[in-house]
CSV table of C-alpha atoms and ligand atoms in Angstrom, one decimal:
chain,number,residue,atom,x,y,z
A,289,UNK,CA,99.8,66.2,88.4
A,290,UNK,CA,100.1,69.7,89.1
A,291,UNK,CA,102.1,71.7,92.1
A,292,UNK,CA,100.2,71.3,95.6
A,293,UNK,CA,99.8,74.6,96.4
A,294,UNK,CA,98.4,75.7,100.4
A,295,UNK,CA,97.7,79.3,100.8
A,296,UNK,CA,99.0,80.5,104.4
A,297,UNK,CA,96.6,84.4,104.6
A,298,UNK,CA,93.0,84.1,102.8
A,299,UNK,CA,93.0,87.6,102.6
A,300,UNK,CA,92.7,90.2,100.1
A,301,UNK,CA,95.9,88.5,98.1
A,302,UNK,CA,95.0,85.3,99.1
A,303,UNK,CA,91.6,85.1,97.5
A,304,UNK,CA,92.4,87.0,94.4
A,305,UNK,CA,95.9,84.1,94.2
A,306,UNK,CA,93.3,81.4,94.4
A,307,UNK,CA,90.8,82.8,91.8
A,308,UNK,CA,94.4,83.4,89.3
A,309,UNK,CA,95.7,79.5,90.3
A,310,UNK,CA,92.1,78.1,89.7
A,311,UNK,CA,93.0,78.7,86.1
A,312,UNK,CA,95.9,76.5,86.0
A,313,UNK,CA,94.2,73.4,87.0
A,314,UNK,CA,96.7,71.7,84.6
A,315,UNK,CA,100.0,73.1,86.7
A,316,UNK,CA,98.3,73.9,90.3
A,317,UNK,CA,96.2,72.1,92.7
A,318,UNK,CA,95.5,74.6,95.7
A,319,UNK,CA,94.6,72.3,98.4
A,320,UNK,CA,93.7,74.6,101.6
A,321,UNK,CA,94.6,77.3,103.7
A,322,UNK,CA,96.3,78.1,107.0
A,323,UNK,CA,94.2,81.0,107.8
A,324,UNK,CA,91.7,80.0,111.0
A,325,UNK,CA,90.5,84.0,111.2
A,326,UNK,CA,89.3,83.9,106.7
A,327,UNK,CA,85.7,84.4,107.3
A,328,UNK,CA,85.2,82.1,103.9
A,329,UNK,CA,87.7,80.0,102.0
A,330,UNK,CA,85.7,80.3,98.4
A,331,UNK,CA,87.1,81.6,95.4
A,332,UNK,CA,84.5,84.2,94.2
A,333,UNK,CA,85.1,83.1,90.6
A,334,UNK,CA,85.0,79.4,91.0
A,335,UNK,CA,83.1,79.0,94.0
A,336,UNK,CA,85.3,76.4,95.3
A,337,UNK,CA,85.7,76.3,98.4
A,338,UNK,CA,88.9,75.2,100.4
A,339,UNK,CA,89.3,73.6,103.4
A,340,UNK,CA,91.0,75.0,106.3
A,341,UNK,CA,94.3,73.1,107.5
A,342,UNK,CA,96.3,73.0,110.4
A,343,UNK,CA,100.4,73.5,109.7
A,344,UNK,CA,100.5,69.5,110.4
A,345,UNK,CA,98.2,68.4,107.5
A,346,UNK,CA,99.6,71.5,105.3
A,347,UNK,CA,102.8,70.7,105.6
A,348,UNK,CA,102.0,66.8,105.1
A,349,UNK,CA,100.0,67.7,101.5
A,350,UNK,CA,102.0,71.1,100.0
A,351,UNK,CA,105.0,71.4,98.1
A,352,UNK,CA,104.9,75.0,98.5
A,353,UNK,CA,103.2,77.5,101.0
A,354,UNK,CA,102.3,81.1,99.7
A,355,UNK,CA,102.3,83.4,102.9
A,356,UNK,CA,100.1,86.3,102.0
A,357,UNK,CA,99.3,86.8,105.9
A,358,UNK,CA,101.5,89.1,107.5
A,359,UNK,CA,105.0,89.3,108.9
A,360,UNK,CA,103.6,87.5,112.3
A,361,UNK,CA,102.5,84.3,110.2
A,362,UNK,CA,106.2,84.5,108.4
A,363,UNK,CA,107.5,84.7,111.9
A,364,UNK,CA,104.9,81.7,112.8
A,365,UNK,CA,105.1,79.3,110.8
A,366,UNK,CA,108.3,80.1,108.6
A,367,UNK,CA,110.7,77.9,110.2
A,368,UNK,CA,108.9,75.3,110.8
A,369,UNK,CA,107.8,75.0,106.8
A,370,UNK,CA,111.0,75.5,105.4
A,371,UNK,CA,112.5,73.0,108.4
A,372,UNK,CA,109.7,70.5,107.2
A,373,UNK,CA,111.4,70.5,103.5
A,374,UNK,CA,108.5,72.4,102.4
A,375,UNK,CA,109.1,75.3,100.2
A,376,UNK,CA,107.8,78.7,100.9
A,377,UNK,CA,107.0,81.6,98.7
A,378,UNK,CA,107.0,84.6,100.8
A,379,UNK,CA,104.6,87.9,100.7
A,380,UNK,CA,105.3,89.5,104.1
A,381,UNK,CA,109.1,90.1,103.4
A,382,UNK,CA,109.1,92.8,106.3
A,383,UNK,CA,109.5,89.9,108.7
A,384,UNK,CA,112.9,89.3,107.3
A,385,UNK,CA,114.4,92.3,108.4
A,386,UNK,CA,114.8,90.4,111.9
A,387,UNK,CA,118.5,89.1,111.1
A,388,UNK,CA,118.1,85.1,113.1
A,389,UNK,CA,114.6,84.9,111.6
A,390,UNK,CA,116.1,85.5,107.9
A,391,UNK,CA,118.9,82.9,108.6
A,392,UNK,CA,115.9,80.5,109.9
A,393,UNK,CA,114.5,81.0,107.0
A,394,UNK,CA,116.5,82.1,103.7
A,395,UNK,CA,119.7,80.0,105.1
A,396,UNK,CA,118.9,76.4,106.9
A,397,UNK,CA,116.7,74.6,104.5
A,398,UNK,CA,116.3,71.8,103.5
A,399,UNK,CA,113.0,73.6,102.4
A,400,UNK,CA,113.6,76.7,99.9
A,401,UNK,CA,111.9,80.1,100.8
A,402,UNK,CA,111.1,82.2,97.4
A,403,UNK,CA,110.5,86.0,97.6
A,404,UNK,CA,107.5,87.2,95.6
A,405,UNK,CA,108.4,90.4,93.6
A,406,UNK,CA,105.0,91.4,95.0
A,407,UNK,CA,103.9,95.3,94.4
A,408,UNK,CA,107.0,96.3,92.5
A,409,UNK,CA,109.2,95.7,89.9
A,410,UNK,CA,113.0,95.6,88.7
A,411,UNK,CA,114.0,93.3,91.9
A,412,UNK,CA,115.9,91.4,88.8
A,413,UNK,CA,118.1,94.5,88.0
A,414,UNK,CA,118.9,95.6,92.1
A,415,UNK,CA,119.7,91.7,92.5
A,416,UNK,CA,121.9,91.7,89.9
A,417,UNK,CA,124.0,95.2,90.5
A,418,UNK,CA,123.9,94.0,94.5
A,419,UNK,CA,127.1,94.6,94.4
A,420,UNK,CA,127.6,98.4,92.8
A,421,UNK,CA,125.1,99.9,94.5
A,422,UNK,CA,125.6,102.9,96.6
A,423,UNK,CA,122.0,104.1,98.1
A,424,UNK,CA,118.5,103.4,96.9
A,425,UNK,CA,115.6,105.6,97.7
A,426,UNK,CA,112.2,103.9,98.1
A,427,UNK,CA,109.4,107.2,98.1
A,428,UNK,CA,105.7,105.0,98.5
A,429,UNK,CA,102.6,107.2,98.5
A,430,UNK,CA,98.8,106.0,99.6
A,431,UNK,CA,95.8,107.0,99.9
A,432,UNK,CA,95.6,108.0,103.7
A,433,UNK,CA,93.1,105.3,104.7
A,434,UNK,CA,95.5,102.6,103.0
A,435,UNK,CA,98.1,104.0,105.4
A,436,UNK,CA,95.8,104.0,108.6
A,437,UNK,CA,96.2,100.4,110.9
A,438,UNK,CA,95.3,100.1,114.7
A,439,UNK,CA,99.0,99.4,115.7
A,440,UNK,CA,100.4,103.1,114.3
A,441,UNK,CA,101.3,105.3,117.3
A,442,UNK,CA,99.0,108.0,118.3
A,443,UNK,CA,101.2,111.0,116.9
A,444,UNK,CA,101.7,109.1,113.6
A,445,UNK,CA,98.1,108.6,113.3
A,446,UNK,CA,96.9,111.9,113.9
A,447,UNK,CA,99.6,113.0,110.9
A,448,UNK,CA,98.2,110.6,108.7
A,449,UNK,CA,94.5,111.5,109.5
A,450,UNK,CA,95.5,115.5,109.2
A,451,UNK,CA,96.5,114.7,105.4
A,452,UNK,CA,93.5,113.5,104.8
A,453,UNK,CA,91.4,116.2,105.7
A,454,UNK,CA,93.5,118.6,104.5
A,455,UNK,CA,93.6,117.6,100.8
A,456,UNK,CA,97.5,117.8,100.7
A,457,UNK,CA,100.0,115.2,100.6
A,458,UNK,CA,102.1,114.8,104.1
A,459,UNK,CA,105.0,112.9,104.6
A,460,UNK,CA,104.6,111.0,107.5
A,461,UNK,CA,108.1,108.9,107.6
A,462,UNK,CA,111.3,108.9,106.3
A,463,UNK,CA,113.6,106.8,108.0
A,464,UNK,CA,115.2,103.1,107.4
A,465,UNK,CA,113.2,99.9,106.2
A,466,UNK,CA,113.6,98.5,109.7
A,467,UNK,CA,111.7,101.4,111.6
A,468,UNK,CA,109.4,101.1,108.1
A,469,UNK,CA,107.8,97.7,108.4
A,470,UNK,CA,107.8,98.5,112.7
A,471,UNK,CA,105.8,101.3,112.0
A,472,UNK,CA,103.6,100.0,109.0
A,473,UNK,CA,103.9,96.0,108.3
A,474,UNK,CA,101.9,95.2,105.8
A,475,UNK,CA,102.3,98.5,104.1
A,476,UNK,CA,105.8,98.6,102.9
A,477,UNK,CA,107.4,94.9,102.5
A,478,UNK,CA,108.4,96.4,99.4
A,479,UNK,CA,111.4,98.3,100.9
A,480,UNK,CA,112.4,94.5,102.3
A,481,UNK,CA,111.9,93.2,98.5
A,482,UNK,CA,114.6,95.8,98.0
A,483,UNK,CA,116.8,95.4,100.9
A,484,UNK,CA,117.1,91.9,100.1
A,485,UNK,CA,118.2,92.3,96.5
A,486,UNK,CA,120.5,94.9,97.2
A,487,UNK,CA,121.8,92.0,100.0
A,488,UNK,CA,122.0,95.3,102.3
A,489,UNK,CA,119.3,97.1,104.7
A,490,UNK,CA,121.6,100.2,105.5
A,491,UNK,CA,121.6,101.2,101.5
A,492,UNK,CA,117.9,101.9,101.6
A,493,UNK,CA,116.1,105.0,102.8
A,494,UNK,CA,112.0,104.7,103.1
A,495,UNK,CA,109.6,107.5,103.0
A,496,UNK,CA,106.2,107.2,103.0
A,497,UNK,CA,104.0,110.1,102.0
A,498,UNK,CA,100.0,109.8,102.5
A,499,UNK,CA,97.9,111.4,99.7
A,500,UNK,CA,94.4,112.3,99.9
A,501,UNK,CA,94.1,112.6,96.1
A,502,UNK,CA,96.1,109.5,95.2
A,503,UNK,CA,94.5,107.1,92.8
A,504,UNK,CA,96.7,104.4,92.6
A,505,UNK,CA,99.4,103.3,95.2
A,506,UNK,CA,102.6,104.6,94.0
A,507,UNK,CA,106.2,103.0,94.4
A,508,UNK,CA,109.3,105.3,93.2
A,509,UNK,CA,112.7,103.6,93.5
A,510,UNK,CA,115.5,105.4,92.6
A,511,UNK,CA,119.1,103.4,92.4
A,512,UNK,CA,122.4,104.8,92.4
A,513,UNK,CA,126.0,103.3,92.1
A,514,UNK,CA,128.8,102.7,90.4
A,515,UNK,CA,127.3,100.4,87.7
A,516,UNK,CA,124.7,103.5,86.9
A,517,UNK,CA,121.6,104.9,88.4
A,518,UNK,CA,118.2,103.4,87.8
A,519,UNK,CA,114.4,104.8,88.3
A,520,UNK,CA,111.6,102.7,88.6
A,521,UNK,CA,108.1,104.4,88.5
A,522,UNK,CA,105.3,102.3,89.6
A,523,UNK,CA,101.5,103.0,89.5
A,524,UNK,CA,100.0,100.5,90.7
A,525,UNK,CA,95.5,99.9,91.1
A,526,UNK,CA,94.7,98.8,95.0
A,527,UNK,CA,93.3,95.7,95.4
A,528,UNK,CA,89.7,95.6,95.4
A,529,UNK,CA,89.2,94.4,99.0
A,530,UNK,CA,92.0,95.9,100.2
A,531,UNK,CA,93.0,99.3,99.3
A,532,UNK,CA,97.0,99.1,101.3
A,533,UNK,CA,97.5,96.4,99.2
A,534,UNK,CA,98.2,96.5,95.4
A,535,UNK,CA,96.5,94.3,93.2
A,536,UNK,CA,99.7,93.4,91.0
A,537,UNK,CA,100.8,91.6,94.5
A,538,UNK,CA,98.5,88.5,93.9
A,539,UNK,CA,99.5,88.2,90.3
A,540,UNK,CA,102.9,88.4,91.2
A,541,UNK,CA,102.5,85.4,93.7
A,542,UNK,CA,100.5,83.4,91.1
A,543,UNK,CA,103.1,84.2,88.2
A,544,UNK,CA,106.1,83.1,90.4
A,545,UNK,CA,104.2,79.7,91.5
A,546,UNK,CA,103.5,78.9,87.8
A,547,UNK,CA,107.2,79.8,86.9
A,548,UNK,CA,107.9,76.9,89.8
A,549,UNK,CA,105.1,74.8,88.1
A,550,UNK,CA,106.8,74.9,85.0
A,551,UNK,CA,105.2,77.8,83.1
A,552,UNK,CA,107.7,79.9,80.8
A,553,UNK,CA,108.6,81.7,79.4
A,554,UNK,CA,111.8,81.7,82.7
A,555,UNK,CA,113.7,85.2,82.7
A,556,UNK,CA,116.2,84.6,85.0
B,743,LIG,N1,105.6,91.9,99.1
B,743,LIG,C1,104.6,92.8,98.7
B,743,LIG,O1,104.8,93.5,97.7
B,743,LIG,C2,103.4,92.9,99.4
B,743,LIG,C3,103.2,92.1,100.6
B,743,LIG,N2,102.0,92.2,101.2
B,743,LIG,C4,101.9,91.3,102.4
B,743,LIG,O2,100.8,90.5,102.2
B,743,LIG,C5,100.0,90.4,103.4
B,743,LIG,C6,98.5,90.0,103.1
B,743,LIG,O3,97.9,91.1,102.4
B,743,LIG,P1,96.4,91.1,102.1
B,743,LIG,O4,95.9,89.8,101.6
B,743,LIG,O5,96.1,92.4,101.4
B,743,LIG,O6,95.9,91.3,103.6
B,743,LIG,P2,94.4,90.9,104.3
B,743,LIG,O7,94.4,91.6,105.6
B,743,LIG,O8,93.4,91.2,103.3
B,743,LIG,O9,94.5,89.3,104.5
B,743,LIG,C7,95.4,88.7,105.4
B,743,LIG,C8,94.8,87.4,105.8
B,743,LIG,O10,95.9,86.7,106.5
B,743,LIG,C9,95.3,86.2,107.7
B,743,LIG,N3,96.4,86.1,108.7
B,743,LIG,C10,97.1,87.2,109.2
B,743,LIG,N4,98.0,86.7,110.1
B,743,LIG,C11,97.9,85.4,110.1
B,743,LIG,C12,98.5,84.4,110.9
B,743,LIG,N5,99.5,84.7,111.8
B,743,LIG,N6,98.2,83.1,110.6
B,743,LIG,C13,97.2,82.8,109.7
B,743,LIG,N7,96.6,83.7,109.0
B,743,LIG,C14,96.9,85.0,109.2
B,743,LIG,C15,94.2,87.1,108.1
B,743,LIG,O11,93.2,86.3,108.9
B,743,LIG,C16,93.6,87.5,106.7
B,743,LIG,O12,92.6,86.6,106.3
B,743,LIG,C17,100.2,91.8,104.0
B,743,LIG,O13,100.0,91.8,105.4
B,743,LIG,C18,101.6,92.2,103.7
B,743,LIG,O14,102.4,91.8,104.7
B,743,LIG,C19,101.0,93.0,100.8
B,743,LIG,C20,101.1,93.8,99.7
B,743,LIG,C21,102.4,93.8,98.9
B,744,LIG,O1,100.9,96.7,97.9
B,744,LIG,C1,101.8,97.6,97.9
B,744,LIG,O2,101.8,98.5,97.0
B,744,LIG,C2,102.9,97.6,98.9
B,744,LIG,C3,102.6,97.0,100.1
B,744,LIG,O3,101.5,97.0,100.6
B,744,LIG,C4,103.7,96.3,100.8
B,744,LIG,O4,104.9,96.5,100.3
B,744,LIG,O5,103.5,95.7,101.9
């Protein structure tokens, strides 16, 4: 019997996770979605398609959720999965930055929440120098039109659009990880990831640069502290069917839901 497995987002990241899990019949059994608005629930490899679930039935069949909605479905639905005893691995780390939310949800159980690394990398290092670390700089560049969402003020969007006409890169924020995932919530959870490893959102500083000529979604991390400074370069390809998200996110998500499935090998 493998891990029940209900996908809350049937997005971008949550069709390419169910095509990856499909593949794992052995450890995984994805048995619907929470996602009323997916205009199909079919994996485009398998064909299979999933039904659609209301938080009731998902959380009377899943042992885990994977959230790969946005930071209003974590907000949503998060406390009430992890107070069902379900566990819930978490894309849309953004939402966390609200301090009673992330004690809802990363302190009360009795369900666990798990935090995908998603689009970046070296989460295991930050976590584990937490407490050395001085500052970390997050600098994420995008294609303009990966930057561009219907919420983003009007002065912010005309900056963004002005990049992309003019060829050049722009920056168009610098500024904490809260006023980040405000301004651009389902473009920069990654500066969340980070906070949250660090264990501190005042050590990280965010900015976001669109790029006209950008080819793939970049993520530079630099770490300072007393236990040594780090650099992380990241170059990631855009997801297919969604070019703000990177594709690595999905694999991610279906790498950490294996790992809890049993699948090694287990760096930890
Ligand atoms: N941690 C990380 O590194 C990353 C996290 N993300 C997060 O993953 C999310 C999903 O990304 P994509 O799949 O590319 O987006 P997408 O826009 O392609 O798909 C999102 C899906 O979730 C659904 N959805 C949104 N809010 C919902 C709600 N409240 N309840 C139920 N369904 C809801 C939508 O209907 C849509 O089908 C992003 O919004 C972002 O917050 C994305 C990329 C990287
Ligand atoms: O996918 C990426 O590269 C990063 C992203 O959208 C996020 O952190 O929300």
């Amino acid at each position: 019997m493998g891990l029940n497995v209900v996908l809350l987002g049937y997005g971008a990241i949550g069709r390419s996770l169910h095509g990856m899990l499909a593949r794992h019949p052995d450890r995984i059994a994805v048995i619907g979605v929470l996602d009323g608005r997916a205009p199909k629930t079919a994996d485009d490899a398998t064909g299979t398609p999933l039904p659609v679930l209301d938080l009731a039935t998902a959380l009377g069949c899943a042992e885990v959720i994977a959230e790969c909605a946005s930071p209003a479905a974590v907000r949503e639905f998060g406390p009430d999965i992890i107070a069902s005893g379900t566990d819930l691995l978490i894309a849309s780390l953004g939402a966390l930055v609200d301090p009673r939310l992330r004690g809802l949800v990363l302190e009360r159980g009795p369900g666990r929440a798990y935090l995908t690394t998603g689009a970046i990398g070296g989460l295991d290092l930050v976590r584990a120098s937490a407490g050395t670390i001085d500052a970390i700089d997050l600098d994420t560049r995008k294609p303009p039109a990966a930057l561009l969402h219907p919420g983003l003020p009007g002065p912010l969007r005309a900056g963004i659009a002005a990049a992309a006409t003019s060829g050049d890169p722009c920056t168009v924020f610098s500024g904490s990880v809260e006023r980040a995932v405000e301004l651009f919530p389902s473009n920069i959870n990654v500066a969340a990831a980070l906070a949250l490893a660090a264990g501190g959102f005042t050590r990280v500083h965010v900015t976001i640069t669109a790029d006209p000529a950008a080819t793939l979604t970049r993520h530079e991390i630099r770490i300072q502290g007393s236990g040594g400074n780090h650099t992380f370069l990241i170059g990631n390809a855009a997801d297919p069917e969604n070019p703000a998200t990177s594709a690595l996110t999905a694999r991610a998500m279906a790498s950490g839901l294996l790992r809890l499935a049993g699948a090694g090998p287990h760096f930890i």
